[in-house]
Coordinates of C-alpha atoms and ligand atoms in Angstrom, one line a residue:
M1 CA 0.2 -0.2 -0.1
Y2 CA 1.4 3.7 -0.9
H3 CA 1.6 5.9 1.5
P4 CA 2.6 9.5 0.8
S5 CA 3.5 10.6 4.2
E6 CA 6.2 7.6 4.5
N7 CA 9.7 7.8 4.6
P8 CA 11.1 8.6 0.9
V9 CA 10.9 5.6 -1.2
V10 CA 13.5 3.8 -3.3
I11 CA 12.0 3.0 -6.3
K12 CA 13.7 0.7 -9.0
F13 CA 11.9 0.3 -12.1
I14 CA 12.3 -2.4 -14.8
H15 CA 12.2 -0.2 -17.8
S16 CA 14.5 2.5 -15.9
P17 CA 18.4 2.5 -15.4
F18 CA 17.7 4.9 -12.6
T19 CA 17.3 4.3 -9.0
V20 CA 17.1 6.9 -6.2
S21 CA 19.7 5.7 -3.6
R22 CA 19.9 8.8 -1.7
L23 CA 18.0 12.3 -1.4
V24 CA 19.3 14.3 -4.2
D25 CA 18.8 18.3 -4.2
K26 CA 16.9 19.8 -6.8
S27 CA 20.3 21.8 -8.0
E28 CA 21.6 18.2 -8.9
I29 CA 19.0 17.5 -11.7
D30 CA 20.2 18.5 -15.0
T31 CA 18.3 20.1 -17.5
P32 CA 16.0 20.3 -19.2
A33 CA 13.9 18.1 -16.7
L34 CA 10.5 17.5 -15.4
I35 CA 9.8 18.4 -11.7
V36 CA 6.8 17.7 -9.9
D37 CA 5.7 19.2 -6.7
V38 CA 4.6 15.8 -4.9
D39 CA 2.6 17.5 -2.4
V40 CA 0.5 19.5 -5.3
M41 CA 0.1 16.4 -7.3
I42 CA -1.4 14.5 -4.4
R43 CA -3.8 17.1 -3.7
N44 CA -4.9 17.0 -7.4
I45 CA -5.4 13.5 -6.9
R46 CA -7.4 13.5 -3.8
D47 CA -9.3 16.5 -4.5
M48 CA -10.5 14.7 -7.9
A49 CA -11.2 11.5 -6.4
K50 CA -13.0 13.6 -3.3
F51 CA -15.4 15.3 -5.8
A52 CA -16.0 11.7 -7.8
K53 CA -16.9 10.2 -4.2
E54 CA -19.2 12.8 -3.0
R55 CA -21.2 12.5 -6.4
G56 CA -21.2 8.8 -6.2
L57 CA -19.2 8.4 -9.1
K58 CA -16.4 6.2 -10.3
L59 CA -13.0 7.9 -11.1
R60 CA -11.0 6.1 -13.8
P61 CA -8.1 8.7 -13.9
H62 CA -6.7 8.8 -17.6
V63 CA -3.1 7.9 -17.2
K64 CA -2.2 9.3 -20.9
T65 CA -1.3 12.5 -19.1
H66 CA 1.8 10.9 -17.0
K67 CA 2.4 7.5 -18.4
A68 CA 4.0 6.3 -15.4
P69 CA 2.7 3.3 -13.8
Q70 CA 3.8 4.2 -10.5
I71 CA 1.6 7.2 -10.3
A72 CA -1.4 5.3 -11.8
K73 CA -1.1 2.9 -9.0
M74 CA -1.1 6.0 -6.6
Q75 CA -4.3 7.2 -8.5
V76 CA -5.9 4.1 -8.1
E77 CA -5.2 3.5 -4.5
E78 CA -6.2 7.4 -3.7
G79 CA -9.8 6.1 -4.9
G80 CA -9.9 5.3 -8.5
N81 CA -11.7 2.6 -9.9
G82 CA -9.3 1.4 -12.5
I83 CA -7.4 3.8 -15.3
C84 CA -7.8 4.7 -18.7
V85 CA -5.3 4.9 -21.2
Q86 CA -5.6 6.0 -24.7
K87 CA -3.5 3.3 -26.7
L88 CA -3.2 -0.2 -26.5
G89 CA 0.7 0.3 -26.1
E90 CA 0.1 2.2 -23.1
A91 CA -2.5 -0.5 -21.4
E92 CA 0.1 -3.2 -22.3
V93 CA 2.9 -1.2 -20.3
M94 CA 0.3 -0.7 -17.3
A95 CA -0.3 -4.3 -17.2
E96 CA 3.0 -5.2 -17.1
Y97 CA 3.6 -3.0 -14.2
G98 CA 0.4 -4.7 -12.3
L99 CA -2.3 -2.6 -13.3
D100 CA -5.3 -4.9 -13.9
N101 CA -8.3 -2.8 -14.8
I102 CA -8.0 -0.7 -17.7
F103 CA -10.4 1.0 -20.1
I104 CA -8.6 1.7 -23.8
T105 CA -11.3 4.8 -24.3
N106 CA -10.5 4.4 -28.1
E107 CA -11.4 2.3 -30.7
V108 CA -8.8 -0.5 -31.2
V109 CA -9.1 -1.6 -34.7
G110 CA -7.1 -4.0 -37.1
R111 CA -5.7 -7.7 -37.0
L112 CA -2.5 -6.8 -35.1
K113 CA -4.0 -4.6 -32.6
L114 CA -6.9 -7.3 -32.0
S115 CA -4.7 -9.8 -31.5
R116 CA -2.6 -8.0 -28.9
L117 CA -5.7 -7.0 -27.4
A118 CA -6.8 -10.7 -26.8
K119 CA -3.5 -11.4 -25.6
L120 CA -3.9 -8.4 -22.9
R121 CA -7.7 -9.9 -22.1
E122 CA -6.2 -12.9 -21.0
K123 CA -4.3 -11.5 -18.6
I124 CA -6.4 -8.4 -17.2
E125 CA -9.6 -6.6 -17.2
V126 CA -9.8 -4.6 -20.1
F127 CA -12.5 -2.6 -21.9
V128 CA -12.5 -0.7 -25.3
A129 CA -15.0 1.9 -26.9
V130 CA -16.5 1.1 -30.6
D131 CA -18.2 3.2 -33.0
H132 CA -18.5 0.6 -36.0
L133 CA -20.4 -2.5 -36.7
D134 CA -17.7 -4.1 -38.0
N135 CA -15.4 -3.5 -35.5
I136 CA -17.8 -5.2 -33.2
R137 CA -17.7 -8.2 -35.6
D138 CA -14.0 -8.6 -35.3
L139 CA -13.8 -8.0 -31.4
S140 CA -16.4 -10.9 -31.3
N141 CA -14.7 -13.2 -33.8
I142 CA -11.1 -13.1 -32.3
M143 CA -12.8 -12.9 -28.4
R144 CA -15.2 -16.1 -29.2
D145 CA -12.3 -17.6 -30.7
R146 CA -10.1 -17.4 -27.9
G147 CA -12.7 -18.2 -25.5
L148 CA -12.6 -14.6 -23.8
D149 CA -15.4 -11.9 -22.8
L150 CA -14.4 -8.3 -23.5
G151 CA -16.5 -5.2 -21.7
V152 CA -17.2 -2.9 -24.4
Y153 CA -18.4 1.0 -24.2
V154 CA -20.3 2.7 -27.4
D155 CA -18.5 5.7 -28.0
V156 CA -21.3 8.5 -28.6
D157 CA -20.3 11.5 -30.2
C158 CA -21.6 14.5 -28.1
G159 CA -20.4 17.2 -30.1
M160 CA -16.6 16.6 -30.4
H161 CA -17.2 15.1 -33.8
R162 CA -14.1 13.4 -33.6
T163 CA -15.1 9.4 -33.1
G164 CA -18.1 8.4 -31.8
V165 CA -21.7 7.6 -33.4
P166 CA -24.6 10.2 -33.1
P167 CA -27.0 9.5 -30.1
E168 CA -29.5 8.2 -32.6
K169 CA -27.1 4.8 -33.8
A170 CA -26.1 4.1 -30.0
P171 CA -29.2 1.5 -29.9
D172 CA -27.8 -0.1 -33.0
L173 CA -24.4 -0.8 -31.8
A174 CA -25.6 -1.7 -28.3
E175 CA -27.8 -4.4 -29.5
A176 CA -25.2 -5.5 -31.9
I177 CA -23.0 -6.0 -28.8
T178 CA -25.4 -7.4 -26.7
R179 CA -25.7 -10.3 -29.5
S180 CA -22.3 -10.8 -30.2
E181 CA -20.4 -13.7 -28.6
G182 CA -17.2 -12.9 -26.7
L183 CA -18.6 -9.2 -25.7
Y184 CA -20.7 -7.8 -23.6
L185 CA -22.2 -3.9 -23.0
V186 CA -20.6 -2.1 -19.9
G187 CA -22.2 1.2 -21.2
I188 CA -21.9 4.5 -23.2
M189 CA -18.8 6.5 -23.2
A190 CA -18.6 10.3 -24.4
Y191 CA -15.7 12.5 -24.4
E192 CA -16.7 16.1 -24.1
G193 CA -13.3 17.5 -24.6
H194 CA -14.3 20.3 -27.3
A195 CA -16.6 21.6 -24.7
G196 CA -13.9 22.9 -22.1
A197 CA -12.0 24.7 -25.2
P198 CA -13.7 28.0 -25.1
L199 CA -12.2 30.5 -23.0
G200 CA -15.7 31.9 -21.8
R201 CA -17.0 30.4 -19.0
E202 CA -21.0 30.6 -20.3
E203 CA -19.8 28.9 -23.4
R204 CA -18.0 26.3 -21.7
K205 CA -21.0 25.4 -19.6
N206 CA -23.3 25.6 -22.4
L207 CA -21.5 23.4 -24.6
I208 CA -21.1 21.1 -21.5
R209 CA -24.8 20.9 -20.9
K210 CA -25.4 20.2 -24.6
A211 CA -22.7 17.4 -24.9
M212 CA -24.2 16.1 -21.6
E213 CA -28.0 16.1 -22.9
Q214 CA -26.5 14.2 -26.1
T215 CA -25.0 11.5 -24.1
L216 CA -28.1 11.1 -21.6
F217 CA -30.1 10.9 -24.6
S218 CA -28.1 8.2 -26.3
V219 CA -28.5 6.3 -22.7
K220 CA -32.2 6.6 -23.3
L221 CA -32.4 5.4 -26.6
V222 CA -30.2 2.2 -25.5
E223 CA -32.4 1.5 -22.5
R224 CA -35.8 2.0 -24.6
K225 CA -34.6 -1.1 -26.4
G226 CA -34.7 -3.0 -23.1
I227 CA -30.7 -2.7 -23.1
E228 CA -29.2 -2.2 -19.4
V229 CA -26.5 0.8 -19.7
N230 CA -24.3 0.2 -16.2
E231 CA -21.8 2.9 -17.1
V232 CA -21.9 6.3 -18.7
S233 CA -18.4 7.8 -18.7
V234 CA -17.6 11.0 -19.5
G235 CA -15.2 13.8 -18.4
S236 CA -12.2 15.8 -19.3
S237 CA -10.2 18.0 -16.8
A238 CA -11.6 21.1 -18.1
T239 CA -15.0 20.1 -17.9
V240 CA -15.6 17.3 -15.3
R241 CA -16.6 19.5 -12.6
Y242 CA -19.5 20.4 -14.2
S243 CA -20.4 17.4 -16.5
G244 CA -20.0 15.5 -13.3
M245 CA -22.8 17.0 -11.8
F246 CA -25.2 15.9 -14.5
E247 CA -28.0 13.0 -13.2
G248 CA -27.2 9.7 -15.0
I249 CA -23.5 10.0 -15.5
T250 CA -21.9 7.3 -13.3
E251 CA -17.8 7.5 -14.2
L252 CA -15.4 10.1 -14.9
Q253 CA -12.2 9.9 -16.9
P254 CA -10.0 13.2 -16.6
G255 CA -6.5 13.0 -17.0
M256 CA -4.4 16.3 -17.0
Y257 CA -5.9 17.2 -13.6
I258 CA -3.2 15.3 -11.9
F259 CA -0.5 18.0 -13.1
N260 CA -2.8 20.7 -14.6
D261 CA -1.3 23.3 -17.1
Y262 CA -1.6 26.6 -18.6
Y263 CA -4.3 25.6 -20.8
L264 CA -6.6 24.6 -17.6
V265 CA -5.4 27.7 -16.0
E266 CA -6.9 29.5 -18.7
R267 CA -10.1 28.0 -18.3
E268 CA -10.4 28.0 -14.7
A269 CA -10.2 24.4 -14.2
A270 CA -6.5 24.9 -12.4
T271 CA -4.6 28.0 -10.9
V272 CA -0.7 28.4 -11.1
D273 CA -0.4 27.1 -7.7
T274 CA -2.3 23.6 -8.5
C275 CA 0.0 23.4 -11.8
A276 CA 1.9 20.1 -10.1
L277 CA 4.5 20.0 -12.9
H278 CA 7.3 22.2 -14.0
V279 CA 10.0 22.3 -16.8
L280 CA 13.2 22.9 -15.2
T281 CA 15.6 24.6 -18.0
T282 CA 18.9 26.4 -17.8
V283 CA 19.8 29.7 -19.3
M284 CA 22.1 28.6 -22.1
S285 CA 22.8 32.1 -24.1
R286 CA 22.5 35.7 -23.3
P287 CA 23.1 37.3 -26.6
S288 CA 21.9 40.7 -25.6
P289 CA 20.2 42.5 -22.6
D290 CA 16.8 42.0 -23.8
R291 CA 17.1 38.2 -25.2
G292 CA 17.7 34.8 -23.6
V293 CA 18.1 31.3 -25.0
I294 CA 17.0 28.4 -22.6
D295 CA 18.1 24.9 -23.1
A296 CA 14.5 23.6 -24.0
G297 CA 12.7 23.9 -26.9
S298 CA 9.7 22.3 -29.2
K299 CA 11.6 18.7 -28.5
T300 CA 11.2 19.4 -24.7
F301 CA 7.8 21.2 -24.3
H302 CA 6.2 20.0 -27.6
F303 CA 4.5 22.5 -29.4
D304 CA 1.0 21.4 -30.4
M305 CA -1.4 24.2 -29.3
N306 CA 0.6 27.6 -30.7
R307 CA 0.9 28.4 -27.1
Y308 CA 3.9 29.0 -25.3
P309 CA 4.9 27.8 -21.8
I310 CA 4.5 30.3 -18.9
A311 CA 7.7 31.2 -16.9
V312 CA 6.9 31.0 -13.1
G313 CA 8.9 32.8 -10.1
V314 CA 10.3 35.1 -12.4
E315 CA 9.3 38.5 -13.7
G316 CA 9.7 39.6 -17.1
V317 CA 10.6 36.5 -18.7
E318 CA 8.7 35.1 -21.8
I319 CA 9.2 32.5 -24.4
V320 CA 8.5 33.9 -27.7
K321 CA 9.8 31.3 -29.9
F322 CA 10.9 27.5 -30.4
S323 CA 13.9 25.9 -31.9
E324 CA 14.1 21.9 -31.7
E325 CA 16.4 22.6 -28.6
H326 CA 16.4 25.9 -28.0
G327 CA 13.6 28.4 -26.1
W328 CA 13.9 31.8 -27.3
L329 CA 13.5 34.5 -24.3
T330 CA 12.6 38.2 -24.3
L331 CA 13.5 39.5 -21.3
K332 CA 11.7 42.7 -20.0
G333 CA 12.3 45.2 -16.9
E334 CA 14.4 43.8 -13.7
A335 CA 14.9 40.4 -15.9
Q336 CA 17.2 42.2 -18.1
H337 CA 19.6 42.7 -15.2
R338 CA 18.6 39.7 -13.0
I339 CA 19.0 36.6 -15.7
R340 CA 22.3 35.5 -16.1
L341 CA 24.0 32.9 -18.1
G342 CA 23.3 29.6 -16.2
D343 CA 20.2 30.4 -14.3
R344 CA 17.6 28.1 -14.0
L345 CA 14.3 28.8 -14.9
E346 CA 11.1 27.0 -14.4
F347 CA 8.0 27.0 -16.9
I348 CA 4.6 25.4 -16.7
P349 CA 3.7 24.0 -19.9
Y350 CA 0.8 25.1 -22.0
H351 CA -0.3 21.5 -22.5
V352 CA 1.4 19.0 -20.3
C353 CA 0.2 15.5 -22.0
P354 CA 2.5 15.8 -25.2
C355 CA 5.3 17.4 -22.8
V356 CA 5.5 14.8 -20.4
N357 CA 5.7 12.3 -23.7
Q358 CA 9.0 13.5 -24.7
F359 CA 10.7 12.6 -21.3
D360 CA 12.0 9.1 -19.9
T361 CA 12.0 10.3 -16.0
L362 CA 9.4 12.3 -13.8
Y363 CA 11.2 13.7 -10.5
G364 CA 9.2 14.0 -7.6
L365 CA 10.0 16.8 -5.2
K366 CA 9.1 17.7 -1.8
G367 CA 10.7 21.1 -1.4
D368 CA 14.1 21.0 -3.0
K369 CA 14.8 17.4 -2.5
V370 CA 13.9 14.5 -4.9
Q371 CA 11.7 12.2 -3.0
Y372 CA 10.8 9.8 -6.4
M373 CA 12.1 9.5 -9.9
W374 CA 9.1 7.8 -11.6
T375 CA 9.9 6.2 -15.4
V376 CA 7.6 7.4 -17.7
A377 CA 7.4 3.9 -19.2
A378 CA 4.2 3.9 -21.4
R379 CA 6.2 7.1 -23.3
G380 CA 6.0 6.8 -27.1
K381 CA 3.8 3.9 -26.8
V382 CA 1.4 5.3 -29.8
T383 CA 0.6 1.9 -31.3
Ligands
LIG1 C1 -11.3 10.0 -24.6 C2 -10.8 10.5 -23.8 N1 -11.2 10.7 -22.2 C3 -10.4 11.3 -21.3 C4 -9.6 11.8 -21.6 C5 -9.0 13.0 -20.6 O1 -9.0 14.7 -20.6 P1 -8.3 15.6 -20.0 O2 -7.0 15.0 -20.4 O3 -8.7 16.8 -21.0 O4 -8.4 15.5 -18.7 C6 -9.3 12.5 -22.8 C7 -8.0 13.3 -23.3 O5 -7.7 13.6 -24.6 C8 -9.8 11.7 -23.9 O6 -9.4 12.0 -25.2

C-alpha cells in the first residue's frame, strides 16, 4: 500500500536505469527536466477522488497524461476505480506493472491490434470503445475464438465530432454488442473535450450541458430497447466538475488534472498554484540584454497548441519562439539585469501531456529534495 507520508521511497524500475539511492537536491538535476511538486500532485489526485466520491461516481483517471505506472497506482489507491489509457501500447505497459483494470477509451482496430488486445484480455480486465459494427464483429470473432469476454462501451459523439456515433445510432451498436459472442456491453462513453476549449465560462457551460444532454439521450435510446446501460463515462479535466453534476453520469475519466497546465489555468479549471509539474531549464545563452535562450525547445515542451509555456517565479521572462532545442526568451524590466547565463528557470507547459511524453523520467520533489523518480514507461507507446 502506498502512503504519501512515509519515508522517501527507493524505487527500482524495470525500464529505468535510475534508482534513487539518496535524497538528491533539485540543484543536482540536470536540465531540461520535468519536476513535480509531490504535495500538489497528491492534492490534485485527492481533490478529484473526493469530488467523484461525493457525487457517488466512479473515477477512472486517464493516465495518458503521465504515462507512469507508479503514479497510476497512486491514483488507484487514492480512490480510482481502475484507469483509462488512450492506446493499446499504454495498456500493455500499465499491465506489465500490475495495473489490472484498464479502459482503452478508444477504438482498437486492425488484425494486429486485435490479436494484442486478446492477449492482454487473457491477463487483465480490459475494456474498449467502439463506434462501428465491423469493429464489433471483429472484436467478437477474436474474443469468441479465444474463449474470452470483453467489456465494450459504445462511443457516442456528444459534439466533439472526432470518433463516436451520433446518439441515434447508439442503440444499433448496443444491440449488436449484446448479440455478439465474446462481448458484453458496459455502457456509453462520450468525451466532451471540445466543451472545455472556449475561454468564456458561459460558452463552456453551454457546450458541456449540450454534450451531457446528447450523452444522456443516447442512454435513454439504448434503454428504450430494453438494454441495460451500466456505466456512462465522460469527463475531461476542463469540464468534469460540471459534467459530473449531471444525473445519469456514472464514471469520470479526466487526465490532466493530476498535473494541470496553463491550458487549464486559462479555463478556470486550475490555478498556477495547482500546476504540479514544471519544466526545469537552464539559460544557455544571453545574446543581448533583452534576449536569452534556454536549453529547452519544441523537443522538450512539444508545441501542439501554438501557445508557449509560462515562466514561474520570475517576472519579465517570456518564451517567444522555439527551435528544436532552444527556447527563445524576451526579457523585460528587471529581468534584463537579473537573468544570467546558467540561471535555472521553471516553466508551466501550456499542454502538459505531450510535454511529458518527451521524457523518460519525472522527478517528484518535496521542497528542494527529490523524493521520487518515476519512469514514464508508456511514453511513445502510440501503437
Ligand atoms: C477519450 C478521452 N477521455 C478522457 C480524456 C482526458 O481528458 P483531459 O486530459 O482533458 O483531462 C481524453 C483526453 O484527450 C480523451 O481523449
